[in-house]
PDB file of C-alpha atoms in Angstrom:
ATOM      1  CA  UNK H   1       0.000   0.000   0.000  1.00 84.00           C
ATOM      2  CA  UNK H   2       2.761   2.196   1.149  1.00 88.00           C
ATOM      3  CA  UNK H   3       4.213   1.761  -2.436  1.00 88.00           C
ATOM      4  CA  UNK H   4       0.741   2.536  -4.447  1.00 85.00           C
ATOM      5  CA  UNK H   5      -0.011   5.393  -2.855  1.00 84.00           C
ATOM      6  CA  UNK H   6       3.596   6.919  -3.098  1.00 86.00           C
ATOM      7  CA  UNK H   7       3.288   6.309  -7.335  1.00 83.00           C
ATOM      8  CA  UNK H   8      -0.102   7.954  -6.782  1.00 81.00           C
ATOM      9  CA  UNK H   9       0.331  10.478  -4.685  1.00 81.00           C
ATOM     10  CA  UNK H  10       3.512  11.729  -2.534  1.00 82.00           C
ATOM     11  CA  UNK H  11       5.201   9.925   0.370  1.00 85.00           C
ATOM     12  CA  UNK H  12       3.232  11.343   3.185  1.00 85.00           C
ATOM     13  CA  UNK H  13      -0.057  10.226   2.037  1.00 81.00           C
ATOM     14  CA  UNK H  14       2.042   7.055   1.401  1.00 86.00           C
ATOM     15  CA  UNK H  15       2.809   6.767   5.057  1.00 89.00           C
ATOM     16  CA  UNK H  16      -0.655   7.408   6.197  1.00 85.00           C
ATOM     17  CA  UNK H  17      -2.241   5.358   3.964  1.00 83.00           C
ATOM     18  CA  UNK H  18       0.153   2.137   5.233  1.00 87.00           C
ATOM     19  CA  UNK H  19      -0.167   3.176   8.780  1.00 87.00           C
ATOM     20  CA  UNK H  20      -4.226   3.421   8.172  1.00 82.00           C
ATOM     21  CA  UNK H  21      -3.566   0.073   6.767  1.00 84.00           C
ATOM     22  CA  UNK H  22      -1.817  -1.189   9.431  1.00 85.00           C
ATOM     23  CA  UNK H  23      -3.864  -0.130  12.340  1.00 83.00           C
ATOM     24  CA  UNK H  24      -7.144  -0.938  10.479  1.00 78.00           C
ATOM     25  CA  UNK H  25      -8.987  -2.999  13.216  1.00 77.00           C
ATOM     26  CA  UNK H  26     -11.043  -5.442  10.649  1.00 75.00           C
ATOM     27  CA  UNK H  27      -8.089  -5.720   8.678  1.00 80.00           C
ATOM     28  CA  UNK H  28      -5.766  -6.875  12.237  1.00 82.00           C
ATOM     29  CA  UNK H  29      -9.151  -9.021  12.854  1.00 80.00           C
ATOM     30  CA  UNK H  30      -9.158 -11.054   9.741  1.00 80.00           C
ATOM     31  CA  UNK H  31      -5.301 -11.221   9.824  1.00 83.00           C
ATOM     32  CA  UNK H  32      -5.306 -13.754  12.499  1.00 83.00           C
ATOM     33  CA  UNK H  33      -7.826 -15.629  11.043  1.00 81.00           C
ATOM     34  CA  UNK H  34      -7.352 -18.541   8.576  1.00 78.00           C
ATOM     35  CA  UNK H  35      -9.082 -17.249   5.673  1.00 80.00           C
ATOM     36  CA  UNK H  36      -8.315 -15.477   2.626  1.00 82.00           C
ATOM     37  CA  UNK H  37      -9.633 -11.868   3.279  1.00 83.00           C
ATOM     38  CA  UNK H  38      -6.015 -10.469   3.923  1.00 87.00           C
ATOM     39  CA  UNK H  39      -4.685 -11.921   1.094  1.00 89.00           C
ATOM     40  CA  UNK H  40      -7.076 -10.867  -1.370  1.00 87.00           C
ATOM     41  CA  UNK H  41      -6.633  -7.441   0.274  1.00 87.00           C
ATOM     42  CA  UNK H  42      -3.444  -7.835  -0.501  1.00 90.00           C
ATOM     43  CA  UNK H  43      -4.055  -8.735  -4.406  1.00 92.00           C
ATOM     44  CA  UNK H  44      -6.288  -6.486  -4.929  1.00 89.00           C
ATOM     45  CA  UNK H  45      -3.762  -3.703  -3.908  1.00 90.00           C
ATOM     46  CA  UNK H  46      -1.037  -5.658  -6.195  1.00 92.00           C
ATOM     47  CA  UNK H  47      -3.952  -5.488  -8.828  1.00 91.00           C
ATOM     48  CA  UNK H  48      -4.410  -2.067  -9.004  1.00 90.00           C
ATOM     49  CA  UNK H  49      -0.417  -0.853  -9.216  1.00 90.00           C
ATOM     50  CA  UNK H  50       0.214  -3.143 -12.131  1.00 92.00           C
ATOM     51  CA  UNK H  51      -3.227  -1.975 -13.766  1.00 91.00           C
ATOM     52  CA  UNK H  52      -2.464   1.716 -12.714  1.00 89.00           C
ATOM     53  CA  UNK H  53       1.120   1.584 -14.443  1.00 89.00           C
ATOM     54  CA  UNK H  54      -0.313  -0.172 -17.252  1.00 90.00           C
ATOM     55  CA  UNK H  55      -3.347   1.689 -18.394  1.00 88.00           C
ATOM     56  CA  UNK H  56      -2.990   4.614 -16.678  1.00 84.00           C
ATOM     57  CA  UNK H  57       0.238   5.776 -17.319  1.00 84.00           C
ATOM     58  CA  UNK H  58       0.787   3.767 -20.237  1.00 83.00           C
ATOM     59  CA  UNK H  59       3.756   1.758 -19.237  1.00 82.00           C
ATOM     60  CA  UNK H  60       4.111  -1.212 -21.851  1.00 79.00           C
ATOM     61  CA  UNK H  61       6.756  -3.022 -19.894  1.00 85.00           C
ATOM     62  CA  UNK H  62       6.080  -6.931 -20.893  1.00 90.00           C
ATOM     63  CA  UNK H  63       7.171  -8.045 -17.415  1.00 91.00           C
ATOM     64  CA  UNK H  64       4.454  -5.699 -16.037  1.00 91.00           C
ATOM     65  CA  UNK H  65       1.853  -6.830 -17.741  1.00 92.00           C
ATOM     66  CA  UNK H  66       2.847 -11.375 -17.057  1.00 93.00           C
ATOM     67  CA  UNK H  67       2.775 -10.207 -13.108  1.00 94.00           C
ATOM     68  CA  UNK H  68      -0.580  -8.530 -13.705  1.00 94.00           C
ATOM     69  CA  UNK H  69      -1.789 -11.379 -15.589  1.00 94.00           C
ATOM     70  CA  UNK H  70      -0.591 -13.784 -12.882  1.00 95.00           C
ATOM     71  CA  UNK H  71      -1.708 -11.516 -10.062  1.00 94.00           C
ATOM     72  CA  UNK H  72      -5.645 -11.421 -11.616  1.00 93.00           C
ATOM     73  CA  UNK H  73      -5.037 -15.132 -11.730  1.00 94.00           C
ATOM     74  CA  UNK H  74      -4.671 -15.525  -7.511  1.00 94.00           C
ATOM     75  CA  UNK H  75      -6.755 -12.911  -7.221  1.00 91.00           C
ATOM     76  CA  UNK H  76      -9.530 -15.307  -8.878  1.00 90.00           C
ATOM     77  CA  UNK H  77      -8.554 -18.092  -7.323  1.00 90.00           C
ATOM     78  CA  UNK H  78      -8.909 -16.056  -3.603  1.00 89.00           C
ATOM     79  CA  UNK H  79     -12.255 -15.644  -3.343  1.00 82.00           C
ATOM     80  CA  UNK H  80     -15.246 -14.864  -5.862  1.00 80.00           C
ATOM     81  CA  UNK H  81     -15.980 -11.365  -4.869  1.00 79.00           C
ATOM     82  CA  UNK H  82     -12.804 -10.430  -6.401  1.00 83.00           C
ATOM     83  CA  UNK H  83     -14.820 -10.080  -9.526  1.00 84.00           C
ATOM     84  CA  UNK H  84     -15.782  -7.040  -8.356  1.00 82.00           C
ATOM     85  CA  UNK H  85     -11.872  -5.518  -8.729  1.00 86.00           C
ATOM     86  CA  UNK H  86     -12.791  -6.426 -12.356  1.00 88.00           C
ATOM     87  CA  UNK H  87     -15.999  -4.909 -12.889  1.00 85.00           C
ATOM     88  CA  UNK H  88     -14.388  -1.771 -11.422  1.00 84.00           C
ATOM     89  CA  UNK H  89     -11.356  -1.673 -14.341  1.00 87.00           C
ATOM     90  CA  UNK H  90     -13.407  -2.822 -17.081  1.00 88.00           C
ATOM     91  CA  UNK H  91     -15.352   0.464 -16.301  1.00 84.00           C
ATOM     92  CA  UNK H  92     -12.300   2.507 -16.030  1.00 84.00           C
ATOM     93  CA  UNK H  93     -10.740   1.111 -19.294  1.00 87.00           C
ATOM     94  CA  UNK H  94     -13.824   1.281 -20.915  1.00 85.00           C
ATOM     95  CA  UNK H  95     -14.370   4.839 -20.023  1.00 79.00           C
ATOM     96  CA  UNK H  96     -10.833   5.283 -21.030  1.00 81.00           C
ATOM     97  CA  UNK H  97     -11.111   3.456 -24.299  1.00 84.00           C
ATOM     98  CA  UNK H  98      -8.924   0.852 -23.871  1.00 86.00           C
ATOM     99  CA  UNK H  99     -11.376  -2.423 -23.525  1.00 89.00           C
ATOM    100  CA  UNK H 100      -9.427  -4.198 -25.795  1.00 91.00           C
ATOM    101  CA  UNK H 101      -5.508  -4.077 -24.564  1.00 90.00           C
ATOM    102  CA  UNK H 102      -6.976  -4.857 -21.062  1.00 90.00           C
ATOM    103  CA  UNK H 103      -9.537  -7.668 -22.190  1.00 92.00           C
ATOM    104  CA  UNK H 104      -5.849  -9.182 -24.191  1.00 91.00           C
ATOM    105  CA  UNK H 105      -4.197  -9.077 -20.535  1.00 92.00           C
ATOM    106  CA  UNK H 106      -7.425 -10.695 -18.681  1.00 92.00           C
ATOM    107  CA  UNK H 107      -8.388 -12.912 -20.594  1.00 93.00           C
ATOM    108  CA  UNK H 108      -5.974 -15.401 -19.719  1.00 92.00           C
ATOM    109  CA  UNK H 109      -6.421 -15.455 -16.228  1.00 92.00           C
ATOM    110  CA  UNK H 110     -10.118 -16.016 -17.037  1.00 91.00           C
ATOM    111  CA  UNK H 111      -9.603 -19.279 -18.963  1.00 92.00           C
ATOM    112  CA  UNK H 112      -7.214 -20.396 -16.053  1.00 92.00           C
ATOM    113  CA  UNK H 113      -9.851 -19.156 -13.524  1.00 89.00           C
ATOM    114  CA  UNK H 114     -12.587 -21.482 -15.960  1.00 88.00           C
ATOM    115  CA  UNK H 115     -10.206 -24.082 -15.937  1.00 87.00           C
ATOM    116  CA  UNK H 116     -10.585 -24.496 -12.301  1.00 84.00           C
ATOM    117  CA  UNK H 117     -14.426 -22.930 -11.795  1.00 80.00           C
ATOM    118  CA  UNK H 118     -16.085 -25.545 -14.553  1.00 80.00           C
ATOM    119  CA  UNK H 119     -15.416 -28.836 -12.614  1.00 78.00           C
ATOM    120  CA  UNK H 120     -16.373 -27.164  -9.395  1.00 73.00           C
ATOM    121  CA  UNK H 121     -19.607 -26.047 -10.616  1.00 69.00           C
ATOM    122  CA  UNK H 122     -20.324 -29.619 -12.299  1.00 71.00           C
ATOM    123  CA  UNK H 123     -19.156 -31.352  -9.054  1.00 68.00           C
ATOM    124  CA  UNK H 124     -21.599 -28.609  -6.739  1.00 64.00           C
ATOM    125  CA  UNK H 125     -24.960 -29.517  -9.573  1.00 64.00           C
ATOM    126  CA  UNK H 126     -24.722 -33.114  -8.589  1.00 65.00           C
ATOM    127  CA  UNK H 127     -25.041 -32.771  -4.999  1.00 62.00           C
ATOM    128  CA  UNK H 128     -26.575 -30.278  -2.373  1.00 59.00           C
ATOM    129  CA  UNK H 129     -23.593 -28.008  -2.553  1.00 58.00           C
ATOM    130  CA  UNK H 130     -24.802 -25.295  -4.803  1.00 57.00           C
ATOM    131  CA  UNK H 131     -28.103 -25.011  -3.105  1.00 61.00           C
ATOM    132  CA  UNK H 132     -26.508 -24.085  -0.191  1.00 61.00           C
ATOM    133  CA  UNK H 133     -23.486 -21.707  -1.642  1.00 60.00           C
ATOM    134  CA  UNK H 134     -23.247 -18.300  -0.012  1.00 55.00           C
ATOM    135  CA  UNK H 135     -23.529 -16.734  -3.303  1.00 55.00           C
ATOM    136  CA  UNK H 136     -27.503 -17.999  -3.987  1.00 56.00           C
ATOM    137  CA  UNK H 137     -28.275 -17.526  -0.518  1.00 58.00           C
ATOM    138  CA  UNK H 138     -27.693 -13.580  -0.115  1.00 58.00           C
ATOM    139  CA  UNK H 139     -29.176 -11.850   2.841  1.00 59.00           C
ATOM    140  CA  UNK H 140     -30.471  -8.676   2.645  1.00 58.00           C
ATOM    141  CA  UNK H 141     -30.703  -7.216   5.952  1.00 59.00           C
ATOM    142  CA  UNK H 142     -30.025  -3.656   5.056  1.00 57.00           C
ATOM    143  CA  UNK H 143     -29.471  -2.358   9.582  1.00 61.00           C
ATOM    144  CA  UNK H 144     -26.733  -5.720   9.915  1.00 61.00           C
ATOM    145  CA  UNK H 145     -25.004  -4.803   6.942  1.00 61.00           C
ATOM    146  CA  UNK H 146     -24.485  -1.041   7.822  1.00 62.00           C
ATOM    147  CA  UNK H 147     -23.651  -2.517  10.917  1.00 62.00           C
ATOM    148  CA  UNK H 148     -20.699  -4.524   9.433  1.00 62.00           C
ATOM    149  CA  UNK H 149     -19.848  -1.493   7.166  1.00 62.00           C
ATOM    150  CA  UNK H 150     -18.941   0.678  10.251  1.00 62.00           C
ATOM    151  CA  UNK H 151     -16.669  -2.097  11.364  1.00 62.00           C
ATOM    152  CA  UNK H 152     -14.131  -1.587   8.784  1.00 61.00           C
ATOM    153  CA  UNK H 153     -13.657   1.591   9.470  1.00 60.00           C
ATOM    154  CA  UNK H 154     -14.368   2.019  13.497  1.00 60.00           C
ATOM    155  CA  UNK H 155     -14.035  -1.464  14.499  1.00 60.00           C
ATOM    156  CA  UNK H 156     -15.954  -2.230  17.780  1.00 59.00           C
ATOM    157  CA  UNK H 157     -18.498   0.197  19.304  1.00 56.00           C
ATOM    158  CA  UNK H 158     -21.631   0.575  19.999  1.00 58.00           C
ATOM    159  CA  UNK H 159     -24.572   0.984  17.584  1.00 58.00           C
ATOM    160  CA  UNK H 160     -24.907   4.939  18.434  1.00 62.00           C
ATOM    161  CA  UNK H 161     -20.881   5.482  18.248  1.00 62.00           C
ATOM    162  CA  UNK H 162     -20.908   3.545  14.707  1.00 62.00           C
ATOM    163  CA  UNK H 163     -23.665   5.522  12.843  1.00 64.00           C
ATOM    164  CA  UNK H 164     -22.733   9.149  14.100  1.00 69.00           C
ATOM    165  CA  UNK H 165     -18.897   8.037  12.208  1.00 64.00           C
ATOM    166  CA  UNK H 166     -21.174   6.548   9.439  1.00 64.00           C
ATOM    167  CA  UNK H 167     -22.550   9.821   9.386  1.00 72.00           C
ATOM    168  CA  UNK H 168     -19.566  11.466   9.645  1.00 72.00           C
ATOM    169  CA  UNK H 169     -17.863   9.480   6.798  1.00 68.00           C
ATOM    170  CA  UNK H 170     -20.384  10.552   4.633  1.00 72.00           C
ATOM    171  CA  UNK H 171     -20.629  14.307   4.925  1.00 80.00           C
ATOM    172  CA  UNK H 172     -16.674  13.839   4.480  1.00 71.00           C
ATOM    173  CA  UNK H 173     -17.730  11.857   0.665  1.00 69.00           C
ATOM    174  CA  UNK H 174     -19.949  14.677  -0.063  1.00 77.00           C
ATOM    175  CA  UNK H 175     -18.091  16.923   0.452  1.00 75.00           C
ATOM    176  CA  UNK H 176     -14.873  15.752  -1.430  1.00 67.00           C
ATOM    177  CA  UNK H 177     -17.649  15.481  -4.392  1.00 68.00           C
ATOM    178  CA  UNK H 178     -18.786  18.593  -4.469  1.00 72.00           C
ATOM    179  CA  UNK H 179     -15.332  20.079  -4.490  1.00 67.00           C
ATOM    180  CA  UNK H 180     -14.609  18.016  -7.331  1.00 62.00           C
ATOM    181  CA  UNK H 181     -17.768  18.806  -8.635  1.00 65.00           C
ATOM    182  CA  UNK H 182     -16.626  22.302  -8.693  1.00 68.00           C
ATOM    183  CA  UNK H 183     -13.477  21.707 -10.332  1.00 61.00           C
ATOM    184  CA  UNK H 184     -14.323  19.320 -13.101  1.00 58.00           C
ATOM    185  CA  UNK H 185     -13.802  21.682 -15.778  1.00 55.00           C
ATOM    186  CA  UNK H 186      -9.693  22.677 -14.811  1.00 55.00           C
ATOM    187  CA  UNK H 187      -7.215  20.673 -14.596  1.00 53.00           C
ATOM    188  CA  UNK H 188      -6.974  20.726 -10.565  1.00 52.00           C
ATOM    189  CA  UNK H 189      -8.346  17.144 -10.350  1.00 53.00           C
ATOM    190  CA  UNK H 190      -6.419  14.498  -9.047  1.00 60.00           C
ATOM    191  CA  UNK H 191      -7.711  12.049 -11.455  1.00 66.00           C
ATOM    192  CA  UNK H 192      -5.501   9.369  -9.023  1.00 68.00           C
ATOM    193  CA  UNK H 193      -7.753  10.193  -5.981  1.00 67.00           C
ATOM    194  CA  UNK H 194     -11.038   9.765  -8.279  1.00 68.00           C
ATOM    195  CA  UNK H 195      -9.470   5.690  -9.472  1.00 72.00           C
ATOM    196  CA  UNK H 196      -8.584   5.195  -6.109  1.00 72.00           C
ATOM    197  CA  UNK H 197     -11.910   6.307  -4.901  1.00 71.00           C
ATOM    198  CA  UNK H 198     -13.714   4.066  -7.425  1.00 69.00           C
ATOM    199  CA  UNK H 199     -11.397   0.912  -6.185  1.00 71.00           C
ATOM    200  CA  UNK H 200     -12.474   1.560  -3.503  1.00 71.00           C
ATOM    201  CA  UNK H 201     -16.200   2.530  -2.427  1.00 69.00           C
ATOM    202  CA  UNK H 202     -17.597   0.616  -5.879  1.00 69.00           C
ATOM    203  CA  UNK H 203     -16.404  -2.999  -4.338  1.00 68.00           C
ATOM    204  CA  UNK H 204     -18.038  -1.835  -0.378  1.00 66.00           C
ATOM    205  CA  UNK H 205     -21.029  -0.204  -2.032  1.00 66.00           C
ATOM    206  CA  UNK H 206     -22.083  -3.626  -3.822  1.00 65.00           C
ATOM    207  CA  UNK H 207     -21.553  -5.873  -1.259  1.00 62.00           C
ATOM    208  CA  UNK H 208     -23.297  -3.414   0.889  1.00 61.00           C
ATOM    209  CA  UNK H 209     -26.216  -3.447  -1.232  1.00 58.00           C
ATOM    210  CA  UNK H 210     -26.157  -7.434  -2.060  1.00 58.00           C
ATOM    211  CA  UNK H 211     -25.735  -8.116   1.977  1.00 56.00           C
ATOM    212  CA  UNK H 212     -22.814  -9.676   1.483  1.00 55.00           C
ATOM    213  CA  UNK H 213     -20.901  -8.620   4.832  1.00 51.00           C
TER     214      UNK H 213
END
């Protein structure tokens, strides 16, 4: 993280951002667990400064591109709601018209990921499996799941403590909008901060929505 957000930004934010990191309480949680959460955090970070130096600023290194091909690949292999990391560039390179040199990179990892995903599926239809996957059986309590989102951000407190930094958190978004809002037509926007926004909120926002915390 440190070295993402130096390449994006300067070193102090680069500091803050790995000491944020570091101090994160549902990140320390899940990092002394035995699941994959901390490593996908970890790809997904890997993800975007290889996709950053490659579509972004237009680096056409071939070694960068193999270790973003192979990082997409774990990334896949992690957990399924990395797909959202790919939702979010395929808007980005679509908006930046550039589907095509990105779909070249991705696709591989894709026909890896199928190589993998096909059998699985197959093996879950003949059985009870897939009935009972977390992915068909989504829960859409909207109060538990705003409950969860506060925890990656606040960690443990109580229900009044959480929502007031909800609250907070979100006059803080609105705010950076508008001021971008107002500067959308110079060239005073940090079009780093807006990716790194999108990475971001897009991935929390959806499983927000879908219940998926």
């Amino acid at each position: 993280i440190f070295a993402l957000a130096k390449r994006l930004f300067n070193f102090n934010i680069a500091i803050s951002s790995a000491l944020l990191l570091a101090i994160n309480p549902m990140h320390i949680f899940f990092s002394a667990t035995a699941r994959g959460y901390v490593l996908l955090t970890l790809l997904s970070i890997l993800s975007f400064y290889y996709f950053f130096q490659i579509f972004i600023e237009k680096k056409k290194n071939v070694w960068t591109k193999i270790m973003f091909a192979v990082i997409s690949t774990l990334l896949l292999y992690t957990h399924l709601t990395a797909l959202a990391i790919f939702v979010c560039q395929l808007i980005i390179v679509g908006a930046k018209n550039k589907f095509w040199p990105w779909f070249k990179i991705i696709v591989w990892p894709m026909i890896i990921w199928f190589v993998w995903l096909t059998p699985s599926v197959f093996s879950k239809l003949m059985g009870q499996a897939l009935k009972d996957a977390w992915f068909l059986n989504i829960k859409k309590d909207v109060m538990r799941c705003l409950w969860q989102f506060t925890l990656l951000f606040f960690g443990p407190a109580n229900f009044k403590q959480c929502f007031l930094l909800l609250g907070l958190l979100f006059i803080i978004v609105i705010i950076a909008a508008i001021i971008l809002y107002r500067k959308r037509k110079t060239a005073a926007i940090n079009f780093n901060a807006v990716y790194i926004f999108f990475f971001t909120f897009l991935p929390l926002t959806t499983a927000l929505i879908l219940g998926l915390f």
